[in-house]
Amino acid sequence: MRRLRALIRKEFTHMRRDPRTLVMILIMPILQLFLLGYISNDVRNISAVVFDQDNSRASRALLDAYRAADYFSLDYVAYSEADVTQLIDSGQARAGIIIPPSYGGDLAAGRSAEVAVLIDGSDPTIANAALSAATFVGQAHATNIRFQQLAVRGPAAVTAGLPFEVRTRVLYNPDLLSSYNIVPGLIGTILLFTTMGLTANAIVRERERGTIEQLIVTPIRNWELILAKITPFILVSMVDVVLILLVGTLWFGVPIRGSVLLLLALSGLYLLPNLGLGLLISTFARTQQEAQIVILPLMLPFWMLSGFIFPIAAMPAALQVISRFIPLTYFLVIVRSIVIKGVGIEILIPQIAALSIFAVLLLGIAALRFRKTLD
Amino acid sequence: MDPLIVASDLHKSFGSTHAVKGVSLSVRAGEAYGLVGPDGAGKTTTMRLLVGALSPDAGTAQVGGFDLQLRTEEARAGLGYLPQRFSLYGDLTVVENLQFFAQVRGVGSADFVKRAAELFKFVGLEGFEHRRADQLSGGMKQKLGLACALVHQPKVLLLDEPTGGVDPVTRQDFWQLIIRLLTEGTAVIISTPYMDEAARCSRIGFMHTGRLLVEGTLRELTASMAGRVLELAAHPKDTVKRTALADPDVEDVLTFGDRFHLRVKEAAGPLARLPGALAEAGATVERLRSVPPALEDVFISLLASSAKGN
Ligand SMILES: Nc1ncnc2c1ncn2[C@@H]1O[C@H](COP(=O)(O)OP(=O)(O)OP(=O)(O)O)[C@@H](O)[C@H]1O
Ligand SMILES: [Mg+2]
């Protein structure tokens, strides 16, 4: 126990003495979040078609809200849903706002109304902007109505939930990269980087700098060394998860519908196979550079094939098979389900099982291969 | 008294390089074993086998009576090792390095303060406790390495070229430290490329291409060559060398600074013939006499005969 404590303290000292790495670990996810999250948000005047079946004062107020927000330019008016899709298909409009006939009535009666926004997903940049704008403007307007209702009728008369909801549907590219997807995806990829990449490096560094030679002759056990190496990165990874979630909710308005604790717990589970991979890499590589040579080409397919960037359903069958062997694939499902859909643990059993199997396999192989010798 | 280190018939290969070929040795308490040999002779590999950093392809090693393969941790508990390459943490301070190795070696924190003060005084690192290890000079790094290797008061100490890249004054300091450890009963194996350092050891093993060619005390090693080394002071160099080698009883001519050492079959013939031959060749002879052999003479003669044997 004393040995383990001494080892862990040493790892934290290394981390403290190398603030650049620490800053990178903590700043990088936020930076990426803003980078990816904002690629979308600078697009204005997206050409839109409106199909207002209600044509009431309430519906016109909603459209005014959309107009005022400057994201959409309501260029076309349609008189059927077919017209809407036709205009989007032809590329003349990038988005379609469909207001149901019952909109005004529902609002007045305190029932929850539903507004549909169709979005052309073929250009992810524009689509992202349209998606977040549609949701954001809708929510803002709904909140306004709620306040008016409260003012006019008092709290007793107001139902729970917002007076109407914007249902977005992305055509052509349904798993579109959006802040809704970026936040979960980033949690997965950042954890991949901190655990696999940095753990491998932290161990290989002992070999590269020759310090392993002095460690070998001490009574430190393999598992103590492994545990000490991964502990700081587990902690930092968890801090990263919390940071991403905070910025994701507070800044980008991604709601966390499910349990944050469950999400943190499953993030912990997801760390294990990645740590196993990092350890495994460290048993092959002699220098940090050699480790990087393995890690980078490994990260790329993880990004590409996990469903973070491209929807899995749209991939060729062979690639779909590969995606099943990537832990990130399962973790993305977990994060999206918890964050966006708010599901509980019972729905996620298959993913949890898959991650557990990966964890046992990878950690097992790594622990068997890990030797405290020079050869 | 049983030896503290026993190696028998150790072998180690890296791919096609047979780095250690059947090394056997034993070292007792208070004894310093000097492992000498040219670069690539297999000194470091032997040391690594003796601390269990490498596992041997064949052969066994025991430290403090414990088999290194079977009872690794017990064997290592009494073992201190200073690797050839600096192997402490450059980003930790001097005292942090020492503390880390004390803790993983199970030195109690109550004992540590006293032990640290003692060790820093012993190796001469007082006043540098809070300097980062990578900001130390080469000699100070080695001293810190020695302090870390000694923190748990090992009975057996392996030093791999501890004076490599260290200035002559610090080298003397280092040897004073080693001599103190020996008087306290530590068994030491020290590898060195310097013959003068090897000559200070109680026993010397000469390693070449993975083999221990000879082993013995300084006296034993030089005895085989007694009466077979002549010292010659003469110039010009080239003429002297050529003329000396032409003598039928001269086997080899070594340059020793401004003098030559001649290895001869027997001394009388060359002592009688050489002054005349050299004068005839136009060389000026200042001195020619029989001297006691140095370690270099022994090892170079060994290398020559092993080269002939191959
Ligand atoms: N890890 C390794 N992998 C491959 N070859 C090695 C390894 N370690 C040593 N060797 C080879 O084994 C031989 C002996 O090397 P070793 O380091 O033991 O020699 P040495 O006597 O310590 O030399 P030096 O005086 O240069 O330190 C050399 O030919 C070396 O290249
Ligand atoms: Mg060496």
mmCIF file of C-alpha atoms in Angstrom, chain A residues 30-374:
data_model
loop_
_atom_site.group_PDB
_atom_site.id
_atom_site.type_symbol
_atom_site.label_atom_id
_atom_site.label_comp_id
_atom_site.label_asym_id
_atom_site.label_seq_id
_atom_site.Cartn_x
_atom_site.Cartn_y
_atom_site.Cartn_z
ATOM 1 C CA ILE A 30 -13.368 22.465 -24.510
ATOM 2 C CA LEU A 31 -11.496 23.779 -27.513
ATOM 3 C CA GLN A 32 -12.746 20.972 -29.704
ATOM 4 C CA LEU A 33 -16.239 21.433 -28.408
ATOM 5 C CA PHE A 34 -16.234 25.091 -29.391
ATOM 6 C CA LEU A 35 -14.551 24.371 -32.673
ATOM 7 C CA LEU A 36 -16.956 21.662 -33.718
ATOM 8 C CA GLY A 37 -19.945 23.247 -32.062
ATOM 9 C CA TYR A 38 -19.426 26.575 -33.754
ATOM 10 C CA ILE A 39 -18.639 25.418 -37.239
ATOM 11 C CA SER A 40 -22.380 25.416 -37.497
ATOM 12 C CA ASN A 41 -23.500 28.481 -35.648
ATOM 13 C CA ASP A 42 -22.178 31.186 -37.877
ATOM 14 C CA VAL A 43 -24.460 30.461 -40.781
ATOM 15 C CA ARG A 44 -27.295 32.979 -41.226
ATOM 16 C CA ASN A 45 -30.247 33.426 -43.529
ATOM 17 C CA ILE A 46 -30.862 29.805 -44.276
ATOM 18 C CA SER A 47 -33.444 29.660 -46.987
ATOM 19 C CA ALA A 48 -36.619 28.097 -45.616
ATOM 20 C CA VAL A 49 -40.083 27.132 -46.800
ATOM 21 C CA VAL A 50 -43.110 27.591 -44.533
ATOM 22 C CA PHE A 51 -46.236 25.464 -44.534
ATOM 23 C CA ASP A 52 -48.531 27.148 -42.044
ATOM 24 C CA GLN A 53 -51.680 25.022 -41.813
ATOM 25 C CA ASP A 54 -52.995 26.986 -38.889
ATOM 26 C CA ASN A 55 -52.535 30.546 -40.074
ATOM 27 C CA SER A 56 -53.574 31.958 -36.709
ATOM 28 C CA ARG A 57 -52.193 34.823 -34.683
ATOM 29 C CA ALA A 58 -50.229 32.301 -32.637
ATOM 30 C CA SER A 59 -48.680 30.651 -35.684
ATOM 31 C CA ARG A 60 -47.751 33.988 -37.210
ATOM 32 C CA ALA A 61 -46.107 34.974 -33.936
ATOM 33 C CA LEU A 62 -43.989 31.835 -34.095
ATOM 34 C CA LEU A 63 -42.932 32.580 -37.658
ATOM 35 C CA ASP A 64 -42.096 36.145 -36.641
ATOM 36 C CA ALA A 65 -39.868 34.735 -33.940
ATOM 37 C CA TYR A 66 -38.053 32.658 -36.554
ATOM 38 C CA ARG A 67 -37.747 35.659 -38.852
ATOM 39 C CA ALA A 68 -36.463 37.899 -36.087
ATOM 40 C CA ALA A 69 -33.798 35.469 -35.012
ATOM 41 C CA ASP A 70 -32.123 35.981 -38.368
ATOM 42 C CA TYR A 71 -31.127 32.365 -38.833
ATOM 43 C CA PHE A 72 -33.830 31.656 -41.368
ATOM 44 C CA SER A 73 -34.987 33.617 -44.302
ATOM 45 C CA LEU A 74 -38.565 32.467 -44.894
ATOM 46 C CA ASP A 75 -38.416 32.633 -48.662
ATOM 47 C CA TYR A 76 -41.115 30.195 -49.739
ATOM 48 C CA VAL A 77 -44.667 29.421 -48.784
ATOM 49 C CA ALA A 78 -45.998 25.945 -49.425
ATOM 50 C CA TYR A 79 -49.558 24.599 -49.362
ATOM 51 C CA SER A 80 -48.822 20.902 -48.885
ATOM 52 C CA GLU A 81 -46.166 18.746 -47.280
ATOM 53 C CA ALA A 82 -45.289 17.484 -50.747
ATOM 54 C CA ASP A 83 -44.469 21.056 -51.775
ATOM 55 C CA VAL A 84 -42.175 21.374 -48.766
ATOM 56 C CA THR A 85 -40.217 18.252 -49.554
ATOM 57 C CA GLN A 86 -40.126 19.114 -53.231
ATOM 58 C CA LEU A 87 -38.544 22.513 -52.486
ATOM 59 C CA ILE A 88 -35.990 20.904 -50.187
ATOM 60 C CA ASP A 89 -35.308 18.080 -52.638
ATOM 61 C CA SER A 90 -34.597 20.564 -55.380
ATOM 62 C CA GLY A 91 -32.212 22.441 -53.066
ATOM 63 C CA GLN A 92 -34.117 25.715 -53.314
ATOM 64 C CA ALA A 93 -34.886 25.609 -49.609
ATOM 65 C CA ARG A 94 -32.650 24.159 -46.905
ATOM 66 C CA ALA A 95 -35.310 23.846 -44.274
ATOM 67 C CA GLY A 96 -39.070 23.518 -43.962
ATOM 68 C CA ILE A 97 -41.209 24.686 -41.055
ATOM 69 C CA ILE A 98 -44.531 22.860 -40.790
ATOM 70 C CA ILE A 99 -47.125 24.199 -38.364
ATOM 71 C CA PRO A 100 -50.056 21.843 -37.707
ATOM 72 C CA PRO A 101 -53.661 23.080 -38.117
ATOM 73 C CA SER A 102 -54.294 22.641 -34.399
ATOM 74 C CA TYR A 103 -51.342 24.795 -33.277
ATOM 75 C CA GLY A 104 -53.218 27.890 -32.127
ATOM 76 C CA GLY A 105 -56.017 25.855 -30.622
ATOM 77 C CA ASP A 106 -53.671 23.609 -28.701
ATOM 78 C CA LEU A 107 -51.789 26.549 -27.252
ATOM 79 C CA ALA A 108 -54.991 28.233 -26.202
ATOM 80 C CA ALA A 109 -56.267 25.045 -24.605
ATOM 81 C CA GLY A 110 -52.988 24.447 -22.794
ATOM 82 C CA ARG A 111 -52.318 21.258 -24.744
ATOM 83 C CA SER A 112 -48.827 20.607 -25.993
ATOM 84 C CA ALA A 113 -48.498 21.439 -29.658
ATOM 85 C CA GLU A 114 -45.903 20.111 -32.032
ATOM 86 C CA VAL A 115 -44.091 22.003 -34.771
ATOM 87 C CA ALA A 116 -42.078 20.058 -37.334
ATOM 88 C CA VAL A 117 -38.878 21.351 -38.879
ATOM 89 C CA LEU A 118 -37.400 19.428 -41.801
ATOM 90 C CA ILE A 119 -33.758 20.019 -42.508
ATOM 91 C CA ASP A 120 -31.633 19.206 -45.492
ATOM 92 C CA GLY A 121 -28.751 17.255 -44.017
ATOM 93 C CA SER A 122 -26.636 17.055 -47.128
ATOM 94 C CA ASP A 123 -24.515 20.022 -46.086
ATOM 95 C CA PRO A 124 -23.666 19.330 -42.449
ATOM 96 C CA THR A 125 -22.520 22.890 -41.794
ATOM 97 C CA ILE A 126 -25.772 24.478 -42.834
ATOM 98 C CA ALA A 127 -27.780 21.649 -41.398
ATOM 99 C CA ASN A 128 -26.109 21.993 -38.030
ATOM 100 C CA ALA A 129 -26.897 25.658 -37.942
ATOM 101 C CA ALA A 130 -30.478 25.036 -39.027
ATOM 102 C CA LEU A 131 -30.905 22.308 -36.475
ATOM 103 C CA SER A 132 -29.660 24.258 -33.506
ATOM 104 C CA ALA A 133 -31.400 27.436 -34.650
ATOM 105 C CA ALA A 134 -34.711 25.650 -35.145
ATOM 106 C CA THR A 135 -34.546 24.136 -31.682
ATOM 107 C CA PHE A 136 -33.165 27.213 -30.010
ATOM 108 C CA VAL A 137 -35.616 29.710 -31.492
ATOM 109 C CA GLY A 138 -38.498 27.329 -30.874
ATOM 110 C CA GLN A 139 -37.541 26.859 -27.236
ATOM 111 C CA ALA A 140 -37.063 30.571 -26.706
ATOM 112 C CA HIS A 141 -40.468 31.303 -28.165
ATOM 113 C CA ALA A 142 -42.087 28.525 -26.169
ATOM 114 C CA THR A 143 -40.594 29.922 -22.990
ATOM 115 C CA ASN A 144 -41.958 33.350 -23.881
ATOM 116 C CA ILE A 145 -45.434 31.945 -24.313
ATOM 117 C CA ARG A 146 -45.073 30.145 -21.010
ATOM 118 C CA PHE A 147 -44.265 33.398 -19.239
ATOM 119 C CA GLN A 148 -47.196 35.141 -20.884
ATOM 120 C CA GLN A 149 -49.491 32.329 -19.832
ATOM 121 C CA LEU A 150 -48.177 32.504 -16.306
ATOM 122 C CA ALA A 151 -48.721 36.232 -16.215
ATOM 123 C CA VAL A 152 -52.199 36.063 -17.635
ATOM 124 C CA ARG A 153 -53.644 32.943 -16.027
ATOM 125 C CA GLY A 154 -51.496 32.230 -13.002
ATOM 126 C CA PRO A 155 -49.529 29.083 -12.252
ATOM 127 C CA ALA A 156 -52.476 26.816 -11.564
ATOM 128 C CA ALA A 157 -53.758 26.916 -15.096
ATOM 129 C CA VAL A 158 -50.449 26.038 -16.696
ATOM 130 C CA THR A 159 -49.522 22.478 -17.585
ATOM 131 C CA ALA A 160 -46.110 21.010 -17.008
ATOM 132 C CA GLY A 161 -43.711 21.055 -19.950
ATOM 133 C CA LEU A 162 -43.401 23.673 -22.625
ATOM 134 C CA PRO A 163 -46.517 24.755 -24.574
ATOM 135 C CA PHE A 164 -45.146 23.403 -27.808
ATOM 136 C CA GLU A 165 -42.210 21.368 -28.966
ATOM 137 C CA VAL A 166 -40.154 21.615 -32.111
ATOM 138 C CA ARG A 167 -39.631 18.214 -33.681
ATOM 139 C CA THR A 168 -36.688 18.329 -36.027
ATOM 140 C CA ARG A 169 -36.120 15.785 -38.704
ATOM 141 C CA VAL A 170 -33.003 15.772 -40.807
ATOM 142 C CA LEU A 171 -33.437 14.493 -44.305
ATOM 143 C CA TYR A 172 -30.650 12.532 -46.053
ATOM 144 C CA ASN A 173 -28.228 12.506 -43.116
ATOM 145 C CA PRO A 174 -30.191 11.642 -40.047
ATOM 146 C CA ASP A 175 -27.218 11.076 -37.727
ATOM 147 C CA LEU A 176 -25.960 14.524 -38.501
ATOM 148 C CA LEU A 177 -23.054 16.011 -36.624
ATOM 149 C CA SER A 178 -24.636 18.522 -34.332
ATOM 150 C CA SER A 179 -23.845 19.758 -30.895
ATOM 151 C CA TYR A 180 -26.251 17.070 -29.771
ATOM 152 C CA ASN A 181 -23.959 14.541 -31.334
ATOM 153 C CA ILE A 182 -20.719 16.387 -30.803
ATOM 154 C CA VAL A 183 -20.980 16.448 -27.030
ATOM 155 C CA PRO A 184 -21.457 12.685 -26.663
ATOM 156 C CA GLY A 185 -18.922 12.009 -29.402
ATOM 157 C CA LEU A 186 -16.344 14.243 -27.785
ATOM 158 C CA ILE A 187 -16.726 12.541 -24.439
ATOM 159 C CA GLY A 188 -15.974 9.276 -26.164
ATOM 160 C CA THR A 189 -12.997 10.448 -28.189
ATOM 161 C CA ILE A 190 -11.404 12.573 -25.466
ATOM 162 C CA LEU A 191 -11.563 9.654 -23.082
ATOM 163 C CA LEU A 192 -10.009 7.508 -25.766
ATOM 164 C CA PHE A 193 -7.131 9.961 -26.092
ATOM 165 C CA THR A 194 -6.468 10.506 -22.391
ATOM 166 C CA THR A 195 -6.666 6.869 -21.466
ATOM 167 C CA MET A 196 -5.201 4.978 -24.391
ATOM 168 C CA GLY A 197 -2.743 7.554 -25.663
ATOM 169 C CA LEU A 198 -1.509 9.117 -22.469
ATOM 170 C CA THR A 199 -1.345 5.881 -20.501
ATOM 171 C CA ALA A 200 0.722 4.221 -23.187
ATOM 172 C CA ASN A 201 3.045 7.213 -23.202
ATOM 173 C CA ALA A 202 3.374 7.396 -19.434
ATOM 174 C CA ILE A 203 4.554 3.796 -19.325
ATOM 175 C CA VAL A 204 6.726 3.907 -22.410
ATOM 176 C CA ARG A 205 8.420 7.022 -21.023
ATOM 177 C CA GLU A 206 9.875 4.938 -18.187
ATOM 178 C CA ARG A 207 11.456 2.669 -20.761
ATOM 179 C CA GLU A 208 12.574 5.465 -23.066
ATOM 180 C CA ARG A 209 14.264 7.453 -20.294
ATOM 181 C CA GLY A 210 15.806 4.323 -18.796
ATOM 182 C CA THR A 211 14.067 4.837 -15.455
ATOM 183 C CA ILE A 212 12.469 1.413 -15.802
ATOM 184 C CA GLU A 213 15.879 -0.099 -15.093
ATOM 185 C CA GLN A 214 15.863 1.286 -11.568
ATOM 186 C CA LEU A 215 12.172 0.449 -11.063
ATOM 187 C CA ILE A 216 12.783 -3.166 -12.036
ATOM 188 C CA VAL A 217 15.086 -3.840 -9.119
ATOM 189 C CA THR A 218 12.598 -2.493 -6.578
ATOM 190 C CA PRO A 219 9.916 -4.750 -5.106
ATOM 191 C CA ILE A 220 7.172 -2.902 -7.055
ATOM 192 C CA ARG A 221 4.679 -5.397 -8.534
ATOM 193 C CA ASN A 222 3.380 -5.209 -12.060
ATOM 194 C CA TRP A 223 -0.158 -4.452 -10.999
ATOM 195 C CA GLU A 224 1.026 -1.662 -8.713
ATOM 196 C CA LEU A 225 2.886 -0.032 -11.539
ATOM 197 C CA ILE A 226 -0.089 -0.394 -13.879
ATOM 198 C CA LEU A 227 -2.553 0.921 -11.337
ATOM 199 C CA ALA A 228 -0.341 3.869 -10.452
ATOM 200 C CA LYS A 229 0.087 4.768 -14.104
ATOM 201 C CA ILE A 230 -3.622 4.766 -14.893
ATOM 202 C CA THR A 231 -4.989 6.399 -11.734
ATOM 203 C CA PRO A 232 -4.137 10.002 -12.626
ATOM 204 C CA PHE A 233 -5.570 9.574 -16.099
ATOM 205 C CA ILE A 234 -8.803 8.076 -14.792
ATOM 206 C CA LEU A 235 -9.228 11.108 -12.554
ATOM 207 C CA VAL A 236 -8.382 13.601 -15.267
ATOM 208 C CA SER A 237 -10.674 11.790 -17.686
ATOM 209 C CA MET A 238 -13.557 12.093 -15.262
ATOM 210 C CA VAL A 239 -12.846 15.802 -14.866
ATOM 211 C CA ASP A 240 -12.938 16.021 -18.664
ATOM 212 C CA VAL A 241 -16.320 14.310 -18.820
ATOM 213 C CA VAL A 242 -17.745 16.756 -16.303
ATOM 214 C CA LEU A 243 -16.212 19.713 -18.161
ATOM 215 C CA ILE A 244 -17.624 18.641 -21.502
ATOM 216 C CA LEU A 245 -21.040 18.063 -19.996
ATOM 217 C CA LEU A 246 -20.984 21.450 -18.275
ATOM 218 C CA VAL A 247 -19.981 23.364 -21.383
ATOM 219 C CA GLY A 248 -22.317 21.235 -23.471
ATOM 220 C CA THR A 249 -25.334 22.067 -21.336
ATOM 221 C CA LEU A 250 -24.554 25.589 -20.230
ATOM 222 C CA TRP A 251 -23.226 26.900 -23.514
ATOM 223 C CA PHE A 252 -24.620 24.742 -26.256
ATOM 224 C CA GLY A 253 -27.881 23.990 -24.556
ATOM 225 C CA VAL A 254 -27.610 20.242 -24.885
ATOM 226 C CA PRO A 255 -29.981 18.928 -22.270
ATOM 227 C CA ILE A 256 -28.895 15.963 -20.200
ATOM 228 C CA ARG A 257 -32.073 13.992 -19.920
ATOM 229 C CA GLY A 258 -30.711 10.909 -18.177
ATOM 230 C CA SER A 259 -28.739 10.331 -15.016
ATOM 231 C CA VAL A 260 -25.375 12.056 -14.814
ATOM 232 C CA LEU A 261 -24.204 9.504 -12.280
ATOM 233 C CA LEU A 262 -25.019 6.648 -14.633
ATOM 234 C CA LEU A 263 -23.151 8.469 -17.367
ATOM 235 C CA LEU A 264 -20.088 8.910 -15.151
ATOM 236 C CA ALA A 265 -20.215 5.289 -14.044
ATOM 237 C CA LEU A 266 -20.415 4.021 -17.613
ATOM 238 C CA SER A 267 -17.661 6.431 -18.639
ATOM 239 C CA GLY A 268 -15.590 4.658 -16.013
ATOM 240 C CA LEU A 269 -16.459 1.324 -17.608
ATOM 241 C CA TYR A 270 -15.525 2.669 -21.036
ATOM 242 C CA LEU A 271 -12.108 3.705 -19.713
ATOM 243 C CA LEU A 272 -11.161 0.107 -19.007
ATOM 244 C CA PRO A 273 -10.864 -1.287 -22.553
ATOM 245 C CA ASN A 274 -9.013 1.867 -23.576
ATOM 246 C CA LEU A 275 -6.607 1.523 -20.683
ATOM 247 C CA GLY A 276 -6.130 -2.081 -21.746
ATOM 248 C CA LEU A 277 -5.264 -0.912 -25.250
ATOM 249 C CA GLY A 278 -2.867 1.707 -23.898
ATOM 250 C CA LEU A 279 -1.125 -0.876 -21.733
ATOM 251 C CA LEU A 280 -0.980 -3.304 -24.611
ATOM 252 C CA ILE A 281 0.625 -0.683 -26.841
ATOM 253 C CA SER A 282 3.122 0.111 -24.095
ATOM 254 C CA THR A 283 4.264 -3.514 -24.084
ATOM 255 C CA PHE A 284 5.220 -3.259 -27.748
ATOM 256 C CA ALA A 285 6.649 0.230 -28.034
ATOM 257 C CA ARG A 286 10.138 1.116 -26.848
ATOM 258 C CA THR A 287 9.814 4.855 -27.342
ATOM 259 C CA GLN A 288 6.980 7.340 -27.127
ATOM 260 C CA GLN A 289 7.397 7.929 -30.814
ATOM 261 C CA GLU A 290 6.852 4.256 -31.544
ATOM 262 C CA ALA A 291 3.758 4.383 -29.372
ATOM 263 C CA GLN A 292 2.436 7.364 -31.326
ATOM 264 C CA ILE A 293 2.970 5.469 -34.550
ATOM 265 C CA VAL A 294 0.566 2.827 -33.281
ATOM 266 C CA ILE A 295 -1.891 5.148 -31.576
ATOM 267 C CA LEU A 296 -2.599 7.603 -34.369
ATOM 268 C CA PRO A 297 -3.607 5.058 -37.003
ATOM 269 C CA LEU A 298 -5.719 3.374 -34.346
ATOM 270 C CA MET A 299 -7.530 6.565 -33.343
ATOM 271 C CA LEU A 300 -8.522 7.357 -36.900
ATOM 272 C CA PRO A 301 -10.711 4.307 -37.602
ATOM 273 C CA PHE A 302 -12.080 4.677 -34.091
ATOM 274 C CA TRP A 303 -13.269 8.154 -35.010
ATOM 275 C CA MET A 304 -14.442 7.282 -38.468
ATOM 276 C CA LEU A 305 -16.098 3.937 -37.884
ATOM 277 C CA SER A 306 -17.626 4.351 -34.452
ATOM 278 C CA GLY A 307 -20.543 6.401 -35.709
ATOM 279 C CA PHE A 308 -19.127 9.657 -34.383
ATOM 280 C CA ILE A 309 -18.556 11.169 -37.809
ATOM 281 C CA PHE A 310 -20.483 8.944 -40.180
ATOM 282 C CA PRO A 311 -23.668 7.135 -39.319
ATOM 283 C CA ILE A 312 -23.011 3.415 -39.017
ATOM 284 C CA ALA A 313 -26.160 2.536 -40.928
ATOM 285 C CA ALA A 314 -24.781 4.365 -43.960
ATOM 286 C CA MET A 315 -21.482 2.462 -43.966
ATOM 287 C CA PRO A 316 -20.651 -0.502 -46.230
ATOM 288 C CA ALA A 317 -21.333 -3.868 -44.605
ATOM 289 C CA ALA A 318 -17.651 -4.690 -44.115
ATOM 290 C CA LEU A 319 -17.031 -1.464 -42.229
ATOM 291 C CA GLN A 320 -20.133 -2.045 -40.157
ATOM 292 C CA VAL A 321 -18.603 -5.306 -39.001
ATOM 293 C CA ILE A 322 -15.386 -3.525 -38.017
ATOM 294 C CA SER A 323 -17.346 -0.920 -36.101
ATOM 295 C CA ARG A 324 -18.600 -3.670 -33.819
ATOM 296 C CA PHE A 325 -15.057 -4.257 -32.586
ATOM 297 C CA ILE A 326 -14.583 -0.648 -31.525
ATOM 298 C CA PRO A 327 -15.443 0.129 -27.897
ATOM 299 C CA LEU A 328 -16.253 3.724 -28.832
ATOM 300 C CA THR A 329 -19.151 2.485 -30.969
ATOM 301 C CA TYR A 330 -20.900 1.134 -27.895
ATOM 302 C CA PHE A 331 -19.997 4.053 -25.732
ATOM 303 C CA LEU A 332 -21.453 6.522 -28.246
ATOM 304 C CA VAL A 333 -24.760 4.677 -28.077
ATOM 305 C CA ILE A 334 -24.577 4.844 -24.296
ATOM 306 C CA VAL A 335 -23.824 8.559 -24.126
ATOM 307 C CA ARG A 336 -26.359 9.533 -26.749
ATOM 308 C CA SER A 337 -29.016 7.433 -25.134
ATOM 309 C CA ILE A 338 -28.399 8.876 -21.697
ATOM 310 C CA VAL A 339 -27.839 12.479 -22.746
ATOM 311 C CA ILE A 340 -30.373 12.850 -25.512
ATOM 312 C CA LYS A 341 -32.983 10.220 -24.822
ATOM 313 C CA GLY A 342 -32.632 9.984 -21.072
ATOM 314 C CA VAL A 343 -32.818 6.198 -20.973
ATOM 315 C CA GLY A 344 -31.870 4.171 -17.917
ATOM 316 C CA ILE A 345 -29.412 1.353 -17.434
ATOM 317 C CA GLU A 346 -31.878 -1.406 -18.421
ATOM 318 C CA ILE A 347 -31.900 -0.311 -22.064
ATOM 319 C CA LEU A 348 -28.099 -0.260 -22.241
ATOM 320 C CA ILE A 349 -27.360 -3.825 -21.138
ATOM 321 C CA PRO A 350 -26.034 -5.000 -24.547
ATOM 322 C CA GLN A 351 -23.601 -2.069 -24.753
ATOM 323 C CA ILE A 352 -22.490 -2.539 -21.156
ATOM 324 C CA ALA A 353 -21.931 -6.221 -21.842
ATOM 325 C CA ALA A 354 -19.882 -5.460 -24.952
ATOM 326 C CA LEU A 355 -17.698 -2.938 -23.124
ATOM 327 C CA SER A 356 -17.196 -5.363 -20.243
ATOM 328 C CA ILE A 357 -16.057 -8.095 -22.607
ATOM 329 C CA PHE A 358 -13.601 -5.717 -24.285
ATOM 330 C CA ALA A 359 -12.356 -4.592 -20.886
ATOM 331 C CA VAL A 360 -11.689 -8.110 -19.632
ATOM 332 C CA LEU A 361 -10.060 -9.221 -22.877
ATOM 333 C CA LEU A 362 -7.826 -6.220 -23.416
ATOM 334 C CA LEU A 363 -6.787 -5.734 -19.804
ATOM 335 C CA GLY A 364 -6.201 -9.462 -19.492
ATOM 336 C CA ILE A 365 -3.953 -9.678 -22.526
ATOM 337 C CA ALA A 366 -2.112 -6.516 -21.524
ATOM 338 C CA ALA A 367 -1.537 -7.728 -17.959
ATOM 339 C CA LEU A 368 -0.205 -11.042 -19.268
ATOM 340 C CA ARG A 369 2.145 -9.341 -21.662
ATOM 341 C CA PHE A 370 3.237 -6.659 -19.211
ATOM 342 C CA ARG A 371 6.647 -7.583 -17.813
ATOM 343 C CA LYS A 372 8.810 -5.656 -15.451
ATOM 344 C CA THR A 373 11.964 -6.617 -17.359
ATOM 345 C CA LEU A 374 13.995 -5.098 -20.123
#
